[in-house]
Amino acid sequence: MKQKCALLLVLVSVLVVAFGCAAFAAEKKIVVGFAQIGAESDWRVANTNSIIKACEEAGIELRFVDGQQKQENQIKALRDFITQGVDVIGFAPVVESGWDEVIEEINDAGIPLILSDRTTDIEGTDYYVTWMGSNFIEEGEKAGNWLVEYLAKNGRDKDQINIVELQGTVGSGPAIDRKKGFENILAKHPNLKITQSQTGDFTRDLGRTVMESFLKKGEKIDVLYAHNDDMALGASQAIKEAGLKPGSDIIIIGVDAVKGAFEAMVAGEMNVTVECSPLLGPQFVEAVKKIVAGESLPKITYSIEGVYPQEVAKDVIDSRQY
Ligand code: GYE
């Protein structure tokens, strides 16, 4: 009898442990580390919210670090994720260069890497699983093409047009490529010239102060091309303070298509915004799940995006999600 009881006890204990383990395995959350750039623009805030919400909804444990636009902060976050042994790392590199060492460490640790929004200048594509974001060269080209058409519509296609440019963060993918794309179009139109160009680091404050300095030079300015809407909106303030009308005295082109740009267009103070979607959260979560399940993914997934000129702003403003 005693022996039987002991056997039963052992059996019950084994079952309890086995069920416990199974339950634990079923509950074991996927842990993701995400090294974000910062909170420099409305675009970035929308991007962060999209990622946090999608992870929450999917029951993924997200370890989110805001790098405050500093590369060293992002490198530290990535190293911490390695130490913590997260399942997957998500990363939006603030600039393109200087990541070789830390990415090698991620690769050596065998942690799958998803690039979100921006890329690096590391050769090849083996170091990451998948990248999702926008085609920034195309965005610059869309901005240039819109300008060419707009000038033609307004009978100004033969005029000498002076353009000032507010660039994004120096060395970042979108700043390099939005400049390149825009210049690809200008190259076909010698009467369109960039007369002043400086970085505004994708922020509203710098957009305003750099525009102030452009205006102080006293040269004729026909067009402002800003690499994002936040800088365009900051610059618009400076234009008003100089006694000029943004959107009519100076044509204003932005990128992102954030709510603020639509409000400015409805008020007649901005002329166009080229869309760049920050709503990458759902796609990011899909990628994480597929990686954990051992499924394969495409190396690049570009967002599908449009161009919104002033004349459509009133009709679409309410449907905008960011
Ligand atoms: O356009 C800008 C942000 O990398 C696409 O970063 C992103 C850019 C976006 O700060 O507003």
CSV table of C-alpha atoms and ligand atoms in Angstrom, one decimal:
chain,number,residue,atom,x,y,z
A,1,MET,CA,0.0,0.0,0.0
A,2,LYS,CA,2.7,2.4,1.1
A,3,GLN,CA,4.6,1.7,-2.2
A,4,LYS,CA,1.5,2.3,-4.3
A,5,CYS,CA,0.9,5.6,-2.5
A,6,ALA,CA,4.5,6.7,-3.2
A,7,LEU,CA,4.2,5.8,-6.8
A,8,LEU,CA,1.0,7.7,-7.1
A,9,LEU,CA,2.6,10.7,-5.5
A,10,VAL,CA,5.5,10.6,-7.9
A,11,LEU,CA,3.1,10.3,-10.9
A,12,VAL,CA,1.0,13.3,-9.7
A,13,SER,CA,4.1,15.4,-9.2
A,14,VAL,CA,5.4,14.5,-12.6
A,15,LEU,CA,2.1,15.5,-14.2
A,16,VAL,CA,1.9,18.8,-12.2
A,17,VAL,CA,5.4,19.7,-13.4
A,18,ALA,CA,4.7,18.7,-17.0
A,19,PHE,CA,1.5,20.7,-17.1
A,20,GLY,CA,3.2,23.6,-15.4
A,21,CYS,CA,5.9,23.7,-18.1
A,22,ALA,CA,3.4,23.4,-20.9
A,23,ALA,CA,1.4,26.3,-19.5
A,24,PHE,CA,4.6,28.3,-19.0
A,25,ALA,CA,5.7,27.6,-22.6
A,26,ALA,CA,2.3,28.7,-23.9
A,27,GLU,CA,2.4,31.9,-21.9
A,28,LYS,CA,6.0,32.7,-22.6
A,29,LYS,CA,5.9,36.1,-24.2
A,30,ILE,CA,8.0,37.2,-27.1
A,31,VAL,CA,10.5,39.8,-25.9
A,32,VAL,CA,11.4,42.5,-28.4
A,33,GLY,CA,13.9,45.4,-27.9
A,34,PHE,CA,13.3,48.5,-30.0
A,35,ALA,CA,16.0,51.2,-30.4
A,36,GLN,CA,14.1,54.2,-31.6
A,37,ILE,CA,15.7,57.4,-32.8
A,38,GLY,CA,13.9,59.9,-30.6
A,39,ALA,CA,10.8,62.1,-30.6
A,40,GLU,CA,12.1,64.8,-33.0
A,41,SER,CA,8.9,65.1,-35.2
A,42,ASP,CA,5.2,64.4,-35.3
A,43,TRP,CA,6.1,61.6,-37.7
A,44,ARG,CA,8.4,60.0,-35.1
A,45,VAL,CA,5.8,60.2,-32.4
A,46,ALA,CA,3.2,58.6,-34.6
A,47,ASN,CA,5.7,55.9,-35.5
A,48,THR,CA,6.5,55.2,-31.8
A,49,ASN,CA,2.8,55.0,-30.9
A,50,SER,CA,2.1,52.6,-33.8
A,51,ILE,CA,4.8,50.2,-32.7
A,52,ILE,CA,3.9,50.3,-29.0
A,53,LYS,CA,0.2,49.8,-29.8
A,54,ALA,CA,0.8,46.9,-32.2
A,55,CYS,CA,3.1,45.1,-29.7
A,56,GLU,CA,0.6,45.6,-26.9
A,57,GLU,CA,-2.3,44.2,-29.0
A,58,ALA,CA,-0.2,41.2,-30.0
A,59,GLY,CA,0.9,40.5,-26.4
A,60,ILE,CA,4.5,41.1,-27.2
A,61,GLU,CA,6.8,42.4,-24.4
A,62,LEU,CA,8.4,45.5,-25.8
A,63,ARG,CA,11.5,47.0,-24.4
A,64,PHE,CA,11.5,50.5,-26.0
A,65,VAL,CA,14.4,52.9,-25.8
A,66,ASP,CA,14.2,56.5,-27.1
A,67,GLY,CA,17.7,57.4,-28.3
A,68,GLN,CA,17.1,61.2,-28.2
A,69,GLN,CA,18.6,61.5,-31.7
A,70,LYS,CA,22.0,60.4,-30.4
A,71,GLN,CA,23.9,57.5,-31.9
A,72,GLU,CA,25.7,56.6,-28.7
A,73,ASN,CA,22.4,56.2,-26.9
A,74,GLN,CA,21.2,53.8,-29.6
A,75,ILE,CA,24.4,51.8,-29.5
A,76,LYS,CA,24.0,51.5,-25.7
A,77,ALA,CA,20.4,50.3,-26.1
A,78,LEU,CA,21.4,47.7,-28.7
A,79,ARG,CA,24.2,46.4,-26.4
A,80,ASP,CA,21.7,46.2,-23.5
A,81,PHE,CA,19.3,44.2,-25.6
A,82,ILE,CA,22.1,41.7,-26.4
A,83,THR,CA,22.9,41.4,-22.7
A,84,GLN,CA,19.2,40.9,-21.9
A,85,GLY,CA,19.0,38.2,-24.6
A,86,VAL,CA,15.8,39.6,-26.2
A,87,ASP,CA,14.2,37.4,-29.0
A,88,VAL,CA,14.2,40.0,-31.7
A,89,ILE,CA,15.7,43.5,-32.1
A,90,GLY,CA,14.0,46.4,-33.9
A,91,PHE,CA,16.1,49.3,-34.9
A,92,ALA,CA,15.7,52.7,-36.6
A,93,PRO,CA,19.3,54.0,-37.2
A,94,VAL,CA,19.5,57.8,-36.7
A,95,VAL,CA,22.4,58.0,-39.2
A,96,GLU,CA,23.7,55.6,-41.8
A,97,SER,CA,27.3,55.1,-40.7
A,98,GLY,CA,29.1,53.9,-37.6
A,99,TRP,CA,27.1,50.8,-36.8
A,100,ASP,CA,29.5,48.0,-38.0
A,101,GLU,CA,30.7,47.0,-34.5
A,102,VAL,CA,27.4,46.8,-32.7
A,103,ILE,CA,25.7,45.1,-35.5
A,104,GLU,CA,28.4,42.5,-35.6
A,105,GLU,CA,27.8,41.9,-31.9
A,106,ILE,CA,24.1,41.5,-32.6
A,107,ASN,CA,24.8,39.0,-35.4
A,108,ASP,CA,27.3,37.1,-33.2
A,109,ALA,CA,24.7,36.8,-30.5
A,110,GLY,CA,22.3,35.3,-33.1
A,111,ILE,CA,19.6,37.8,-32.4
A,112,PRO,CA,17.4,38.5,-35.5
A,113,LEU,CA,17.5,42.2,-36.5
A,114,ILE,CA,14.6,44.1,-38.1
A,115,LEU,CA,15.4,47.5,-39.6
A,116,SER,CA,12.5,49.9,-39.3
A,117,ASP,CA,12.2,53.1,-41.3
A,118,ARG,CA,15.9,53.9,-41.9
A,119,THR,CA,18.9,51.8,-43.1
A,120,THR,CA,22.7,51.8,-42.6
A,121,ASP,CA,25.6,51.9,-45.0
A,122,ILE,CA,26.8,48.4,-44.1
A,123,GLU,CA,27.4,46.4,-47.3
A,124,GLY,CA,25.1,43.6,-48.2
A,125,THR,CA,21.8,42.6,-46.6
A,126,ASP,CA,22.9,39.5,-44.5
A,127,TYR,CA,23.1,41.4,-41.3
A,128,TYR,CA,19.3,42.0,-41.0
A,129,VAL,CA,16.3,39.8,-41.6
A,130,THR,CA,14.0,42.4,-43.1
A,131,TRP,CA,13.6,46.2,-43.6
A,132,MET,CA,10.4,48.1,-43.8
A,133,GLY,CA,10.1,51.8,-44.6
A,134,SER,CA,9.8,54.3,-47.4
A,135,ASN,CA,11.6,54.9,-50.7
A,136,PHE,CA,13.1,58.2,-49.8
A,137,ILE,CA,14.6,58.9,-53.2
A,138,GLU,CA,11.2,58.5,-54.7
A,139,GLU,CA,9.8,60.9,-52.1
A,140,GLY,CA,12.4,63.6,-53.2
A,141,GLU,CA,11.5,63.0,-56.8
A,142,LYS,CA,7.8,63.3,-56.1
A,143,ALA,CA,8.5,66.7,-54.4
A,144,GLY,CA,10.5,67.8,-57.5
A,145,ASN,CA,7.9,66.6,-60.0
A,146,TRP,CA,5.1,68.4,-58.1
A,147,LEU,CA,7.0,71.6,-58.2
A,148,VAL,CA,7.7,71.4,-61.9
A,149,GLU,CA,4.0,70.8,-62.6
A,150,TYR,CA,2.9,73.5,-60.2
A,151,LEU,CA,5.2,76.1,-61.9
A,152,ALA,CA,3.9,75.1,-65.3
A,153,LYS,CA,0.3,75.4,-64.2
A,154,ASN,CA,1.0,78.9,-62.9
A,155,GLY,CA,2.9,80.0,-66.1
A,156,ARG,CA,6.2,80.2,-64.2
A,157,ASP,CA,8.0,77.3,-65.9
A,158,LYS,CA,10.5,79.6,-67.7
A,159,ASP,CA,11.2,81.8,-64.7
A,160,GLN,CA,14.4,81.7,-62.6
A,161,ILE,CA,13.3,79.9,-59.4
A,162,ASN,CA,15.3,80.1,-56.2
A,163,ILE,CA,14.8,77.3,-53.8
A,164,VAL,CA,15.9,77.0,-50.2
A,165,GLU,CA,16.3,73.6,-48.7
A,166,LEU,CA,15.9,72.5,-45.1
A,167,GLN,CA,17.7,69.1,-44.9
A,168,GLY,CA,16.9,66.4,-42.3
A,169,THR,CA,19.5,65.0,-39.9
A,170,VAL,CA,23.0,65.1,-41.4
A,171,GLY,CA,24.0,61.6,-42.5
A,172,SER,CA,20.5,60.1,-42.2
A,173,GLY,CA,19.0,58.0,-45.0
A,174,PRO,CA,16.0,60.2,-45.5
A,175,ALA,CA,18.0,63.4,-45.6
A,176,ILE,CA,20.6,62.0,-48.1
A,177,ASP,CA,17.9,60.4,-50.4
A,178,ARG,CA,15.3,63.1,-50.3
A,179,LYS,CA,18.0,65.6,-51.4
A,180,LYS,CA,19.2,63.2,-54.1
A,181,GLY,CA,15.7,62.5,-55.4
A,182,PHE,CA,14.7,66.2,-55.6
A,183,GLU,CA,18.0,67.1,-57.3
A,184,ASN,CA,17.4,64.3,-59.9
A,185,ILE,CA,14.4,66.3,-61.0
A,186,LEU,CA,16.1,69.7,-60.8
A,187,ALA,CA,18.9,68.4,-63.0
A,188,LYS,CA,16.4,68.4,-65.9
A,189,HIS,CA,15.3,72.0,-65.2
A,190,PRO,CA,18.3,74.4,-65.1
A,191,ASN,CA,16.0,77.4,-64.2
A,192,LEU,CA,15.3,75.7,-60.8
A,193,LYS,CA,18.2,76.3,-58.4
A,194,ILE,CA,18.9,75.5,-54.8
A,195,THR,CA,20.4,78.7,-53.5
A,196,GLN,CA,20.7,77.9,-49.8
A,197,SER,CA,20.6,74.5,-48.1
A,198,GLN,CA,21.2,73.6,-44.4
A,199,THR,CA,20.1,71.0,-41.9
A,200,GLY,CA,17.2,71.6,-39.6
A,201,ASP,CA,17.7,68.2,-38.0
A,202,PHE,CA,14.0,67.3,-38.7
A,203,THR,CA,12.8,69.5,-35.9
A,204,ARG,CA,10.4,72.4,-35.8
A,205,ASP,CA,12.6,74.7,-33.8
A,206,LEU,CA,15.6,74.4,-36.1
A,207,GLY,CA,13.3,74.7,-39.1
A,208,ARG,CA,12.3,78.1,-37.8
A,209,THR,CA,15.8,79.4,-36.9
A,210,VAL,CA,17.5,78.2,-40.1
A,211,MET,CA,14.7,79.7,-42.2
A,212,GLU,CA,15.2,82.9,-40.3
A,213,SER,CA,18.9,82.9,-41.3
A,214,PHE,CA,17.9,82.1,-45.0
A,215,LEU,CA,15.6,85.1,-45.0
A,216,LYS,CA,18.1,87.4,-43.4
A,217,LYS,CA,20.4,87.0,-46.4
A,218,GLY,CA,18.0,89.1,-48.3
A,219,GLU,CA,18.1,87.0,-51.5
A,220,LYS,CA,14.9,86.3,-53.4
A,221,ILE,CA,13.3,83.0,-52.2
A,222,ASP,CA,10.6,81.5,-54.3
A,223,VAL,CA,10.3,78.0,-52.8
A,224,LEU,CA,11.1,76.2,-49.6
A,225,TYR,CA,11.7,72.5,-49.9
A,226,ALA,CA,11.7,71.0,-46.3
A,227,HIS,CA,12.7,67.3,-45.8
A,228,ASN,CA,9.8,67.0,-43.3
A,229,ASP,CA,6.6,68.8,-42.4
A,230,ASP,CA,7.8,69.8,-38.9
A,231,MET,CA,10.7,71.9,-40.4
A,232,ALA,CA,8.3,73.3,-43.0
A,233,LEU,CA,5.9,74.4,-40.2
A,234,GLY,CA,8.7,75.9,-38.1
A,235,ALA,CA,9.9,77.8,-41.2
A,236,SER,CA,6.4,79.0,-41.9
A,237,GLN,CA,6.5,80.8,-38.5
A,238,ALA,CA,9.8,82.5,-39.5
A,239,ILE,CA,8.3,83.5,-42.9
A,240,LYS,CA,5.3,85.1,-41.2
A,241,GLU,CA,7.6,86.9,-38.7
A,242,ALA,CA,9.5,88.3,-41.7
A,243,GLY,CA,6.2,89.9,-42.9
A,244,LEU,CA,5.7,87.4,-45.8
A,245,LYS,CA,2.9,84.9,-46.5
A,246,PRO,CA,3.9,81.2,-46.4
A,247,GLY,CA,2.2,79.3,-49.2
A,248,SER,CA,1.9,82.3,-51.5
A,249,ASP,CA,4.9,84.6,-51.2
A,250,ILE,CA,7.0,81.5,-50.8
A,251,ILE,CA,5.8,78.1,-52.1
A,252,ILE,CA,6.2,75.5,-49.3
A,253,ILE,CA,6.9,71.8,-49.9
A,254,GLY,CA,7.0,69.3,-47.0
A,255,VAL,CA,7.3,65.5,-46.6
A,256,ASP,CA,5.5,63.1,-44.2
A,257,ALA,CA,1.8,64.3,-44.5
A,258,VAL,CA,1.3,64.8,-40.8
A,259,LYS,CA,-1.9,66.4,-39.5
A,260,GLY,CA,-0.2,69.8,-39.0
A,261,ALA,CA,0.7,70.0,-42.7
A,262,PHE,CA,-3.0,69.5,-43.6
A,263,GLU,CA,-4.0,72.2,-41.2
A,264,ALA,CA,-1.5,74.6,-42.7
A,265,MET,CA,-2.7,73.7,-46.2
A,266,VAL,CA,-6.3,74.2,-45.3
A,267,ALA,CA,-5.2,77.7,-44.0
A,268,GLY,CA,-3.5,78.3,-47.4
A,269,GLU,CA,0.0,78.4,-45.7
A,270,MET,CA,1.6,75.3,-47.2
A,271,ASN,CA,1.3,74.0,-50.8
A,272,VAL,CA,2.0,70.3,-50.7
A,273,THR,CA,3.2,67.4,-48.6
A,274,VAL,CA,4.6,64.1,-49.9
A,275,GLU,CA,3.4,61.2,-47.8
A,276,CYS,CA,5.7,59.1,-45.7
A,277,SER,CA,3.8,56.6,-43.5
A,278,PRO,CA,5.0,56.2,-39.9
A,279,LEU,CA,2.3,53.5,-39.2
A,280,LEU,CA,4.8,50.6,-39.3
A,281,GLY,CA,3.7,48.9,-36.1
A,282,PRO,CA,1.4,46.2,-37.5
A,283,GLN,CA,4.0,45.3,-40.2
A,284,PHE,CA,6.7,45.2,-37.5
A,285,VAL,CA,4.7,42.8,-35.3
A,286,GLU,CA,3.9,40.6,-38.3
A,287,ALA,CA,7.6,40.4,-39.0
A,288,VAL,CA,8.5,39.6,-35.4
A,289,LYS,CA,5.9,36.8,-35.4
A,290,LYS,CA,7.2,35.3,-38.6
A,291,ILE,CA,10.8,35.4,-37.4
A,292,VAL,CA,9.8,33.6,-34.2
A,293,ALA,CA,7.9,31.0,-36.2
A,294,GLY,CA,10.9,30.5,-38.4
A,295,GLU,CA,9.2,31.8,-41.6
A,296,SER,CA,11.0,33.7,-44.2
A,297,LEU,CA,10.5,37.4,-45.0
A,298,PRO,CA,11.3,39.7,-47.9
A,299,LYS,CA,14.4,41.9,-47.5
A,300,ILE,CA,12.5,45.1,-48.3
A,301,THR,CA,8.9,46.2,-47.9
A,302,TYR,CA,8.2,49.7,-49.1
A,303,SER,CA,5.2,51.6,-47.8
A,304,ILE,CA,2.7,52.7,-50.4
A,305,GLU,CA,2.4,56.5,-50.3
A,306,GLY,CA,0.8,59.5,-52.1
A,307,VAL,CA,1.2,63.2,-52.6
A,308,TYR,CA,-1.2,65.7,-51.1
A,309,PRO,CA,-1.4,69.1,-52.6
A,310,GLN,CA,-3.3,72.0,-51.0
A,311,GLU,CA,-6.4,71.7,-53.2
A,312,VAL,CA,-7.2,68.2,-51.7
A,313,ALA,CA,-6.3,69.0,-48.1
A,314,LYS,CA,-9.8,70.0,-47.0
A,315,ASP,CA,-11.4,66.8,-48.3
A,316,VAL,CA,-8.9,64.4,-46.7
A,317,ILE,CA,-7.8,66.1,-43.5
A,318,ASP,CA,-10.4,64.2,-41.4
A,319,SER,CA,-9.4,60.8,-42.6
A,320,ARG,CA,-5.7,61.3,-41.7
A,321,GLN,CA,-4.5,58.9,-39.0
A,322,TYR,CA,-1.4,60.8,-37.9
B,1,GYE,O1,10.3,62.0,-42.4
B,1,GYE,C1,11.0,62.7,-40.2
B,1,GYE,C2,11.5,62.0,-39.1
B,1,GYE,O2,13.0,58.7,-41.0
B,1,GYE,C3,11.1,58.8,-42.4
B,1,GYE,O3,12.3,61.0,-39.6
B,1,GYE,C4,11.7,59.2,-41.1
B,1,GYE,C5,11.9,60.7,-40.9
B,1,GYE,C6,10.6,61.6,-41.1
B,1,GYE,O4,12.0,62.7,-38.0
B,1,GYE,O5,9.9,63.5,-39.9
